[in-house]
Short mmCIF file of C-alpha atoms and ligand atoms in Angstrom, two decimals:
data_model
loop_
_atom_site.label_atom_id
_atom_site.label_comp_id
_atom_site.label_asym_id
_atom_site.label_seq_id
_atom_site.Cartn_x
_atom_site.Cartn_y
_atom_site.Cartn_z
CA MET A 190 -37.88 48.44 -40.17
CA LYS A 191 -37.40 44.69 -40.62
CA ASP A 192 -38.03 42.28 -37.70
CA VAL A 193 -35.46 39.70 -36.58
CA ASN A 194 -36.97 36.98 -34.37
CA VAL A 195 -35.01 35.62 -31.46
CA GLY A 196 -35.68 32.45 -29.45
CA ILE A 197 -34.05 32.08 -26.04
CA CYS A 198 -33.13 28.61 -24.72
CA GLY A 199 -32.45 28.62 -20.96
CA LEU A 200 -34.02 31.21 -18.68
CA GLY A 201 -31.54 31.18 -15.80
CA THR A 202 -29.14 33.95 -14.76
CA VAL A 203 -28.00 34.93 -18.26
CA GLY A 204 -31.26 34.03 -20.06
CA GLY A 205 -33.23 36.16 -17.59
CA GLY A 206 -30.77 39.05 -17.94
CA THR A 207 -30.92 38.82 -21.73
CA PHE A 208 -34.74 38.83 -21.77
CA ASN A 209 -34.90 41.83 -19.41
CA VAL A 210 -32.28 43.99 -21.16
CA LEU A 211 -33.60 43.19 -24.66
CA THR A 212 -37.09 44.16 -23.50
CA ARG A 213 -36.07 47.25 -21.52
CA ASN A 214 -33.76 48.71 -24.20
CA ALA A 215 -35.69 47.46 -27.27
CA GLU A 216 -35.99 50.85 -28.94
CA LEU A 217 -32.37 51.86 -28.37
CA ILE A 218 -31.15 48.47 -29.59
CA ALA A 219 -33.33 48.67 -32.71
CA GLY A 220 -31.77 52.06 -33.47
CA ARG A 221 -28.34 50.49 -33.37
CA ALA A 222 -29.22 47.25 -35.15
CA GLY A 223 -31.30 48.80 -37.92
CA CYS A 224 -34.02 46.21 -37.30
CA ASN A 225 -36.48 45.29 -34.52
CA ILE A 226 -35.16 42.46 -32.41
CA ARG A 227 -38.20 40.58 -31.14
CA ILE A 228 -38.14 37.74 -28.62
CA THR A 229 -40.68 35.35 -30.09
CA ARG A 230 -40.02 32.22 -28.03
CA VAL A 231 -38.54 31.23 -24.69
CA ALA A 232 -37.88 27.68 -23.51
CA SER A 233 -36.42 26.49 -20.24
CA ARG A 234 -36.85 23.60 -17.82
CA ARG A 235 -38.95 25.69 -15.47
CA HIS A 236 -41.02 28.86 -15.75
CA ARG A 237 -39.69 31.70 -13.60
CA ASP A 238 -42.28 33.14 -11.26
CA ASP A 239 -40.12 36.22 -10.76
CA MET A 240 -40.30 37.14 -14.47
CA ASP A 241 -43.08 38.54 -16.61
CA LEU A 242 -42.65 37.21 -20.16
CA GLY A 243 -45.68 39.19 -21.43
CA SER A 244 -47.15 37.49 -24.50
CA VAL A 245 -43.96 35.60 -25.44
CA PRO A 246 -44.77 31.85 -25.73
CA PHE A 247 -42.94 29.72 -23.15
CA SER A 248 -42.25 26.00 -23.30
CA THR A 249 -40.12 23.54 -21.34
CA GLU A 250 -38.78 21.95 -24.55
CA ILE A 251 -35.77 23.83 -25.91
CA PHE A 252 -35.94 22.04 -29.27
CA ASP A 253 -39.29 23.82 -29.83
CA VAL A 254 -37.24 26.99 -30.33
CA VAL A 255 -34.89 25.39 -32.83
CA ASN A 256 -37.77 23.85 -34.77
CA ASP A 257 -39.86 27.02 -34.92
CA PRO A 258 -39.60 28.26 -38.55
CA SER A 259 -40.24 31.85 -37.49
CA VAL A 260 -37.13 32.00 -35.26
CA ASP A 261 -34.12 33.58 -37.02
CA VAL A 262 -31.62 33.51 -34.14
CA VAL A 263 -31.35 30.80 -31.46
CA VAL A 264 -29.78 32.03 -28.22
CA GLU A 265 -28.28 29.07 -26.34
CA LEU A 266 -28.07 29.82 -22.62
CA ILE A 267 -28.57 26.37 -21.10
CA GLY A 268 -24.85 25.61 -20.53
CA GLY A 269 -23.15 22.19 -20.54
CA TYR A 270 -21.60 20.14 -23.32
CA GLU A 271 -23.77 17.54 -25.03
CA THR A 272 -27.37 18.82 -25.12
CA ALA A 273 -26.05 22.28 -25.97
CA LYS A 274 -24.03 20.82 -28.85
CA GLU A 275 -27.07 18.91 -30.15
CA LEU A 276 -29.19 22.06 -29.87
CA VAL A 277 -26.67 24.28 -31.65
CA LEU A 278 -26.03 21.77 -34.46
CA ALA A 279 -29.80 21.37 -34.90
CA ALA A 280 -30.21 25.14 -35.11
CA ILE A 281 -27.43 25.35 -37.70
CA GLY A 282 -29.04 22.45 -39.58
CA ASN A 283 -32.28 24.45 -39.68
CA GLY A 284 -30.43 27.44 -41.16
CA LYS A 285 -30.58 29.56 -38.01
CA HIS A 286 -27.90 31.82 -36.57
CA VAL A 287 -26.79 31.03 -33.02
CA VAL A 288 -25.64 33.18 -30.13
CA THR A 289 -24.15 31.37 -27.13
CA ALA A 290 -22.50 32.23 -23.80
CA ASN A 291 -21.27 28.67 -23.41
CA LYS A 292 -17.46 28.51 -23.20
CA ALA A 293 -17.47 24.79 -22.39
CA LEU A 294 -19.29 24.20 -25.67
CA VAL A 295 -17.02 26.44 -27.75
CA ALA A 296 -13.74 25.23 -26.19
CA VAL A 297 -14.60 21.54 -26.56
CA HIS A 298 -16.85 21.34 -29.64
CA GLY A 299 -16.09 24.68 -31.33
CA ASN A 300 -14.00 23.30 -34.20
CA GLU A 301 -16.88 21.04 -35.28
CA ILE A 302 -19.59 23.66 -34.68
CA PHE A 303 -17.78 26.41 -36.61
CA GLU A 304 -17.19 24.08 -39.54
CA ALA A 305 -20.89 23.16 -39.63
CA ALA A 306 -21.90 26.83 -39.43
CA GLU A 307 -19.45 27.82 -42.16
CA LYS A 308 -20.93 25.14 -44.45
CA ALA A 309 -24.50 26.20 -43.66
CA GLY A 310 -23.71 29.90 -44.16
CA VAL A 311 -24.95 30.89 -40.70
CA VAL A 312 -23.20 32.60 -37.80
CA VAL A 313 -22.35 31.25 -34.35
CA ALA A 314 -21.42 34.15 -32.05
CA TYR A 315 -19.91 33.69 -28.59
CA GLU A 316 -18.73 37.00 -27.10
CA ALA A 317 -20.33 36.28 -23.71
CA ALA A 318 -18.41 33.01 -23.44
CA VAL A 319 -15.12 34.76 -22.67
CA ALA A 320 -14.79 37.24 -19.80
CA GLY A 321 -18.58 37.79 -19.61
CA GLY A 322 -19.51 41.39 -20.37
CA ILE A 323 -16.07 42.51 -21.59
CA PRO A 324 -16.11 42.75 -25.41
CA VAL A 325 -12.78 40.92 -25.55
CA MET A 326 -13.51 38.61 -28.50
CA LYS A 327 -14.40 41.66 -30.56
CA ALA A 328 -11.14 43.26 -29.45
CA ILE A 329 -9.01 40.25 -30.28
CA ARG A 330 -10.71 39.22 -33.54
CA GLU A 331 -11.20 42.73 -34.91
CA GLY A 332 -9.31 45.36 -32.94
CA MET A 333 -6.04 43.36 -32.84
CA ALA A 334 -6.21 42.19 -36.48
CA ALA A 335 -2.97 44.02 -37.39
CA ASN A 336 -0.88 42.40 -34.67
CA ARG A 337 1.19 39.32 -34.08
CA ILE A 338 -0.03 38.50 -30.58
CA ASP A 339 2.79 37.10 -28.44
CA TRP A 340 0.99 36.44 -25.19
CA ILE A 341 -2.35 36.78 -23.44
CA ALA A 342 -2.80 36.71 -19.66
CA GLY A 343 -6.09 37.17 -17.91
CA ILE A 344 -8.24 36.92 -14.85
CA ILE A 345 -11.02 35.11 -16.62
CA ASN A 346 -13.13 33.56 -13.90
CA GLY A 347 -15.24 35.98 -11.87
CA THR A 348 -16.12 33.49 -9.15
CA GLY A 349 -12.47 32.58 -8.52
CA ASN A 350 -11.38 36.20 -8.44
CA TYR A 351 -14.22 37.04 -6.08
CA ILE A 352 -13.13 34.24 -3.73
CA LEU A 353 -9.42 35.23 -3.78
CA THR A 354 -10.32 38.88 -3.19
CA GLU A 355 -12.51 38.11 -0.20
CA MET A 356 -9.97 35.63 1.21
CA ARG A 357 -7.42 38.45 1.22
CA ALA A 358 -9.86 40.32 3.45
CA GLY A 359 -9.93 37.35 5.83
CA ARG A 360 -13.12 35.55 4.76
CA ALA A 361 -13.44 31.76 4.47
CA PHE A 362 -13.35 30.08 1.03
CA ALA A 363 -16.62 28.15 1.44
CA ASP A 364 -18.65 31.20 2.58
CA VAL A 365 -17.52 33.29 -0.37
CA LEU A 366 -18.18 30.51 -2.86
CA LYS A 367 -21.74 30.18 -1.53
CA GLU A 368 -22.21 33.94 -1.96
CA ALA A 369 -20.87 33.82 -5.55
CA GLN A 370 -23.37 31.03 -6.28
CA ASP A 371 -26.24 33.06 -4.79
CA LEU A 372 -25.22 36.02 -6.97
CA GLY A 373 -25.43 33.82 -10.10
CA TYR A 374 -21.69 34.05 -10.88
CA ALA A 375 -20.75 30.38 -10.48
CA GLU A 376 -21.17 27.60 -13.01
CA ALA A 377 -23.89 24.97 -12.45
CA ASP A 378 -21.04 22.78 -11.14
CA PRO A 379 -18.83 25.21 -9.18
CA THR A 380 -15.79 22.90 -9.36
CA PHE A 381 -15.50 24.30 -12.91
CA ASP A 382 -14.81 27.69 -11.29
CA VAL A 383 -12.63 26.68 -8.35
CA GLU A 384 -10.58 24.05 -10.16
CA GLY A 385 -9.84 26.31 -13.15
CA ILE A 386 -11.78 24.35 -15.79
CA ASP A 387 -13.95 27.33 -16.71
CA ALA A 388 -10.87 29.56 -17.02
CA ALA A 389 -9.18 26.89 -19.17
CA HIS A 390 -12.22 26.86 -21.49
CA LYS A 391 -11.92 30.62 -21.92
CA LEU A 392 -8.14 30.58 -22.30
CA THR A 393 -8.43 27.91 -25.01
CA ILE A 394 -10.72 30.24 -26.97
CA LEU A 395 -8.52 33.31 -26.43
CA ALA A 396 -5.38 31.42 -27.51
CA SER A 397 -7.02 30.17 -30.70
CA ALA A 398 -8.24 33.61 -31.69
CA GLY A 399 -4.97 35.21 -30.62
CA PHE A 400 -2.53 32.85 -32.30
CA GLY A 401 -4.63 31.29 -35.08
CA VAL A 402 -4.49 27.73 -33.77
CA PRO A 403 -7.34 25.19 -33.49
CA LEU A 404 -9.23 24.93 -30.19
CA GLN A 405 -7.43 22.34 -28.06
CA PHE A 406 -8.88 22.43 -24.55
CA ASP A 407 -7.66 18.89 -23.80
CA LYS A 408 -4.05 20.13 -23.87
CA ALA A 409 -4.52 23.04 -21.45
CA PHE A 410 -2.82 22.75 -18.04
CA THR A 411 -5.38 23.45 -15.35
CA GLU A 412 -4.80 24.21 -11.68
CA GLY A 413 -7.48 25.90 -9.57
CA ILE A 414 -7.55 28.00 -6.41
CA SER A 415 -8.67 25.35 -3.94
CA GLU A 416 -5.11 24.87 -2.59
CA VAL A 417 -4.34 28.58 -2.18
CA THR A 418 -4.04 29.34 1.54
CA PRO A 419 -4.49 32.63 3.44
CA TYR A 420 -0.89 32.08 4.60
CA ASP A 421 0.51 32.23 1.06
CA ILE A 422 -1.75 35.17 0.15
CA ALA A 423 -0.32 37.11 3.12
CA HIS A 424 3.31 36.19 2.39
CA ALA A 425 3.03 37.00 -1.31
CA GLU A 426 1.78 40.44 -0.20
CA GLN A 427 4.86 40.86 1.99
CA LEU A 428 7.03 40.17 -1.06
CA GLY A 429 5.17 42.85 -3.04
CA TYR A 430 2.98 40.39 -4.97
CA ARG A 431 -0.70 39.45 -5.09
CA ILE A 432 -1.99 35.97 -5.90
CA LYS A 433 -4.36 35.99 -8.86
CA HIS A 434 -5.80 33.06 -10.78
CA LEU A 435 -4.53 33.62 -14.31
CA GLY A 436 -4.95 32.02 -17.68
CA ILE A 437 -1.71 32.45 -19.61
CA ALA A 438 -1.14 31.69 -23.29
CA ARG A 439 2.25 32.43 -24.79
CA ARG A 440 3.44 31.90 -28.33
CA ARG A 441 7.00 30.58 -28.50
CA ASP A 442 9.03 29.27 -31.46
CA GLU A 443 8.67 25.71 -30.10
CA GLY A 444 4.90 25.91 -29.65
CA ILE A 445 2.39 27.54 -27.33
CA GLU A 446 2.05 27.63 -23.57
CA LEU A 447 -1.57 27.13 -22.48
CA ARG A 448 -1.92 27.16 -18.72
CA VAL A 449 -4.27 28.20 -15.95
CA HIS A 450 -3.02 28.43 -12.36
CA PRO A 451 -2.69 30.70 -9.32
CA THR A 452 0.04 33.24 -10.09
CA LEU A 453 1.93 35.89 -8.15
CA VAL A 454 1.66 39.24 -9.93
CA PRO A 455 3.42 42.44 -8.85
CA LYS A 456 1.08 44.48 -6.63
CA SER A 457 1.96 47.58 -8.64
CA HIS A 458 0.60 46.06 -11.89
CA LEU A 459 -2.93 47.06 -12.97
CA ILE A 460 -4.01 43.42 -13.10
CA ALA A 461 -3.31 43.08 -9.37
CA GLN A 462 -5.96 45.74 -8.73
CA VAL A 463 -8.69 43.75 -10.51
CA ASP A 464 -10.86 42.54 -7.66
CA GLY A 465 -14.17 40.81 -7.01
CA VAL A 466 -16.18 39.53 -9.96
CA LEU A 467 -14.25 41.77 -12.34
CA ASN A 468 -12.12 40.18 -15.05
CA ALA A 469 -9.22 41.59 -17.04
CA VAL A 470 -7.47 40.35 -20.14
CA LEU A 471 -4.02 41.64 -20.93
CA MET A 472 -2.47 40.99 -24.34
CA ASP A 473 0.73 41.90 -26.06
CA GLY A 474 0.64 42.74 -29.77
CA ASP A 475 3.80 43.53 -31.74
CA ALA A 476 2.30 46.73 -33.17
CA VAL A 477 0.14 48.11 -30.38
CA GLY A 478 2.10 46.83 -27.35
CA GLN A 479 0.21 45.79 -24.24
CA THR A 480 -3.52 46.44 -24.00
CA MET A 481 -5.85 45.47 -21.17
CA TYR A 482 -9.59 44.88 -21.23
CA TYR A 483 -11.40 45.16 -17.92
CA GLY A 484 -14.95 44.74 -16.67
CA PRO A 485 -17.53 42.39 -15.16
CA GLY A 486 -16.76 38.75 -15.93
CA ALA A 487 -20.09 37.35 -14.75
CA GLY A 488 -23.59 38.34 -13.66
CA ALA A 489 -27.01 38.48 -15.29
CA GLU A 490 -27.11 41.83 -17.08
CA ALA A 491 -23.34 42.19 -17.52
CA THR A 492 -23.27 38.92 -19.45
CA ALA A 493 -26.52 39.82 -21.23
CA SER A 494 -24.73 42.92 -22.53
CA ALA A 495 -22.33 40.68 -24.50
CA VAL A 496 -25.07 38.26 -25.58
CA ILE A 497 -27.11 41.15 -26.96
CA ALA A 498 -24.12 42.71 -28.74
CA ASP A 499 -23.80 39.39 -30.58
CA ILE A 500 -27.55 39.31 -31.31
CA VAL A 501 -27.23 42.80 -32.81
CA ASP A 502 -24.27 41.69 -35.00
CA VAL A 503 -26.15 38.63 -36.17
CA ALA A 504 -29.40 40.57 -36.68
CA ARG A 505 -27.60 43.06 -38.93
CA ILE A 506 -26.38 40.13 -41.01
CA SER A 507 -29.75 38.38 -40.94
CA ALA A 508 -31.55 41.56 -41.95
CA SER A 509 -29.28 42.25 -44.93
CA THR A 510 -26.87 40.22 -47.06
CA GLY A 511 -26.19 37.06 -45.05
CA ALA A 512 -22.41 37.54 -45.52
CA LEU A 513 -20.18 36.41 -42.66
CA ARG A 514 -18.30 39.42 -41.29
CA VAL A 515 -15.48 38.02 -39.15
CA PRO A 516 -13.98 34.48 -39.21
CA TYR A 517 -14.84 32.46 -36.09
CA LEU A 518 -11.43 32.56 -34.49
CA GLY A 519 -10.38 35.73 -36.27
CA PHE A 520 -8.32 33.78 -38.86
CA ARG A 521 -9.61 32.12 -42.04
CA PRO A 522 -9.55 28.32 -41.48
CA GLU A 523 -6.84 27.87 -44.15
CA ALA A 524 -4.61 30.39 -42.32
CA MET A 525 -4.66 28.50 -39.00
CA GLU A 526 -1.42 26.90 -37.81
CA ASN A 527 -1.03 23.61 -36.00
CA LEU A 528 1.33 24.87 -33.30
CA ASP A 529 1.98 22.32 -30.54
CA VAL A 530 0.90 23.06 -27.00
CA LEU A 531 4.07 22.76 -24.89
CA SER A 532 4.21 20.46 -21.86
CA MET A 533 4.36 22.16 -18.45
CA GLU A 534 8.01 21.06 -18.09
CA GLU A 535 8.82 23.35 -21.02
CA VAL A 536 6.95 26.36 -19.65
CA GLN A 537 8.99 29.37 -18.51
CA SER A 538 7.99 31.24 -15.37
CA ALA A 539 9.23 32.68 -12.08
CA TYR A 540 8.27 30.77 -8.91
CA TYR A 541 7.28 31.39 -5.31
CA LEU A 542 8.44 28.44 -3.22
CA ARG A 543 7.46 27.86 0.41
CA ILE A 544 9.61 25.30 2.16
CA THR A 545 9.12 24.01 5.69
CA ALA A 546 12.66 23.51 6.95
CA LEU A 547 13.86 21.95 10.18
CA ASP A 548 15.63 24.55 12.28
CA ARG A 549 19.13 23.10 11.84
CA PRO A 550 22.36 24.81 10.87
CA GLY A 551 23.17 24.70 7.16
CA VAL A 552 19.61 24.11 5.86
CA LEU A 553 19.47 27.40 4.00
CA ALA A 554 22.83 26.65 2.40
CA LYS A 555 21.56 23.23 1.23
CA ILE A 556 18.44 24.81 -0.31
CA ALA A 557 20.50 27.51 -2.02
CA SER A 558 22.93 24.92 -3.34
CA ILE A 559 20.13 22.75 -4.84
CA LEU A 560 18.63 25.79 -6.56
CA SER A 561 22.00 26.82 -7.88
CA GLU A 562 22.80 23.29 -9.16
CA HIS A 563 19.60 23.48 -11.22
CA GLY A 564 20.49 26.90 -12.62
CA ILE A 565 17.78 28.69 -10.63
CA ASN A 566 18.59 32.26 -9.56
CA ILE A 567 16.98 33.60 -6.41
CA GLU A 568 15.19 36.95 -6.60
CA SER A 569 14.50 37.07 -2.83
CA ILE A 570 14.54 34.79 0.19
CA MET A 571 12.76 35.13 3.55
CA GLN A 572 13.33 32.90 6.55
CA LYS A 573 10.43 33.47 8.95
CA GLU A 574 12.23 33.30 12.32
CA SER A 575 9.13 34.67 14.04
CA GLU A 576 7.16 31.62 12.83
CA LEU A 577 9.51 29.00 14.25
CA LYS A 578 7.26 26.25 15.69
CA ASP A 579 7.99 22.67 16.76
CA GLY A 580 11.53 23.05 15.38
CA ARG A 581 10.21 23.94 11.92
CA ILE A 582 10.64 27.23 10.13
CA PRO A 583 9.10 28.47 6.85
CA VAL A 584 11.49 29.62 4.13
CA ILE A 585 9.97 31.60 1.27
CA ILE A 586 11.85 32.04 -1.98
CA LEU A 587 11.06 33.96 -5.12
CA THR A 588 13.05 32.83 -8.17
CA HIS A 589 13.93 34.48 -11.45
CA THR A 590 12.28 33.13 -14.63
CA VAL A 591 13.39 29.57 -15.37
CA GLN A 592 12.12 26.48 -17.15
CA GLU A 593 9.55 24.54 -15.08
CA ARG A 594 11.62 21.36 -15.57
CA GLN A 595 14.46 22.89 -13.51
CA VAL A 596 12.09 23.77 -10.66
CA ASN A 597 10.48 20.30 -10.69
CA ARG A 598 13.90 18.64 -10.28
CA ALA A 599 14.95 21.10 -7.55
CA ILE A 600 11.69 20.53 -5.63
CA GLU A 601 12.14 16.73 -5.88
CA GLU A 602 15.63 17.05 -4.42
CA MET A 603 14.58 19.41 -1.66
CA GLU A 604 11.67 17.17 -0.65
CA SER A 605 14.05 14.21 -0.35
CA LEU A 606 16.23 16.05 2.22
CA SER A 607 15.73 14.99 5.83
CA ASP A 608 15.91 18.70 6.78
CA ILE A 609 12.75 19.51 4.79
CA ASP A 610 9.31 18.68 6.14
CA GLY A 611 6.50 17.67 3.77
CA LYS A 612 5.82 19.13 0.34
CA VAL A 613 7.25 22.33 -1.07
CA VAL A 614 4.46 24.78 -1.95
CA ARG A 615 4.99 26.19 -5.44
CA ILE A 616 3.07 29.08 -7.03
CA ARG A 617 4.08 30.49 -10.40
CA ALA A 618 4.83 34.22 -10.73
CA GLU A 619 4.68 36.59 -13.73
CA ASN A 620 6.13 40.03 -14.36
CA PHE A 621 4.52 40.44 -17.83
CA ASN A 622 7.71 41.20 -19.74
N1 NAI B 875 -23.77 33.22 -14.91
C1 NAI B 875 -22.87 33.99 -15.52
O1 NAI B 875 -22.48 35.05 -14.99
C2 NAI B 875 -22.30 33.59 -16.83
C3 NAI B 875 -22.68 32.42 -17.45
N2 NAI B 875 -22.18 32.11 -18.69
C4 NAI B 875 -22.64 30.91 -19.39
O2 NAI B 875 -23.99 31.10 -19.75
C5 NAI B 875 -24.69 29.85 -19.77
C6 NAI B 875 -25.88 29.92 -18.84
O3 NAI B 875 -25.42 30.18 -17.53
P1 NAI B 875 -26.40 30.62 -16.35
O4 NAI B 875 -27.47 31.48 -16.88
O5 NAI B 875 -25.53 31.11 -15.27
O6 NAI B 875 -26.98 29.21 -15.93
P2 NAI B 875 -28.33 28.90 -15.15
O7 NAI B 875 -28.15 27.55 -14.55
O8 NAI B 875 -28.70 30.04 -14.27
O9 NAI B 875 -29.39 28.84 -16.34
C7 NAI B 875 -29.52 27.79 -17.25
C8 NAI B 875 -30.99 27.59 -17.50
O10 NAI B 875 -31.14 26.65 -18.56
C9 NAI B 875 -32.11 25.69 -18.18
N3 NAI B 875 -31.77 24.41 -18.84
C10 NAI B 875 -30.59 23.75 -18.77
N4 NAI B 875 -30.64 22.63 -19.51
C11 NAI B 875 -31.88 22.58 -20.06
C12 NAI B 875 -32.55 21.67 -20.91
N5 NAI B 875 -31.95 20.59 -21.35
N6 NAI B 875 -33.82 21.96 -21.26
C13 NAI B 875 -34.43 23.06 -20.80
N7 NAI B 875 -33.85 23.97 -20.01
C14 NAI B 875 -32.59 23.72 -19.63
C15 NAI B 875 -32.00 25.59 -16.67
O11 NAI B 875 -33.17 25.07 -16.11
C16 NAI B 875 -31.73 27.03 -16.30
O12 NAI B 875 -32.92 27.75 -16.12
C17 NAI B 875 -23.64 28.81 -19.36
O13 NAI B 875 -23.05 28.27 -20.52
C18 NAI B 875 -22.61 29.63 -18.59
O14 NAI B 875 -21.34 29.05 -18.60
C19 NAI B 875 -21.30 32.93 -19.35
C20 NAI B 875 -20.88 34.08 -18.78
C21 NAI B 875 -21.33 34.50 -17.46
N1 LIG B 876 -18.76 31.09 -13.71
C1 LIG B 876 -18.17 32.05 -14.59
C2 LIG B 876 -19.25 32.82 -15.27
C3 LIG B 876 -18.75 33.60 -16.40
O1 LIG B 876 -18.16 33.11 -17.34
C4 LIG B 876 -17.30 33.00 -13.80
O2 LIG B 876 -17.40 33.03 -12.58
O3 LIG B 876 -16.49 33.69 -14.42
NA1 NA B 877 -16.92 38.79 -23.48
#
């Protein structure tokens, strides 16, 4: 059996998991790949005392891996934008295949990297970059090839979902974030997780592969979970909804919606049951209907599972013809469309609104009249008499689906009323129709 030599750059959570699983399951993996996958180099800033690398040479210089002529596949697991880009382009320049788990890299520099790889006749594989261990890129690029995909919605950040799940059980945001960091789920800079940047990276990639549009991370709307309060989590539950942090991409005639934000989802929907570090991606294809992909979105060996699946794909190619099997974003470059990303004002959604009203006669009527003037139908309304405090009373409204522009104008008007105190809290809601 032929040998395919792999060099790992970055021996952190995912690098360590990849080394361990590749070593532990070497024989089984070789049986599937049809070649021996050998780790012949590892480079990372620091040696890990908790790992035994056996006879595999270790260095602190990642470019040693890229410049080693015996390495066939460079596995980029350092994270970040610029050095990772330099490393991957250098590997491509040296005729090596690349496997990466780096969604920031793919979402921001993917168009350039894929073009370089295409020219060089090598493969850049990135299954682990989206929804960790779930083989969702394989599903979307290969399994969904027959379909026009109309929308994709997913819980695509494990850390954020872990935090929201534990907050529902009464735990404090900061404690849970610390735990997610200790478990190796969070990004090096955890604001990427809590402010939705990481989810926006992944959504950008999913939308491109789903709709056949170039990667355009800079146009994604990004709102994280840092403003979600236990109060709104509890009240959404009372309305029959759960707050999840979703990435939503929808193809419309006018363009595409590309947005990441906390979202109310019906408690009865499967996606509402996805808790902890688990991720789920739901997509709607015109032929198959709705399908959902579920599993661990982060963690050492769960992510390594996706990294190694890519190594196996690439090794099969490396060991035989060198032909590229699947286009990078599922579509041939000449078949990609330049659909515009719509502004948030043009997005269509339902809304949960929490208004702090002064306890005066006629306030509810004024709120209802503003909503009606802006063409917003109310699905349900709750006035929390039991929470009347200092003459203020919370009013919680769930609307039907409307254009975000209408809701923005209605909120502006409500906030200008002397009967309304402070800002109106707004969380988008989805029923997946
Ligand atoms: N942790 C997880 O569950 C998941 C992580 N990812 C992605 O995988 C990649 C790696 O993530 P983790 O393993 O969690 O990060 P990590 O921080 O645990 O590991 C990165 C390793 O690379 C090394 N490194 C970084 N820059 C370097 C440089 N210039 N030279 C030498 N060594 C360098 C660091 O010292 C560290 O050991 C990131 O792109 C991340 O977004 C993707 C899916 C899940
Ligand atoms: N920090 C990310 C890791 C996987 O992509 C997450 O929490 O989902
Ligand atoms: Na994946």
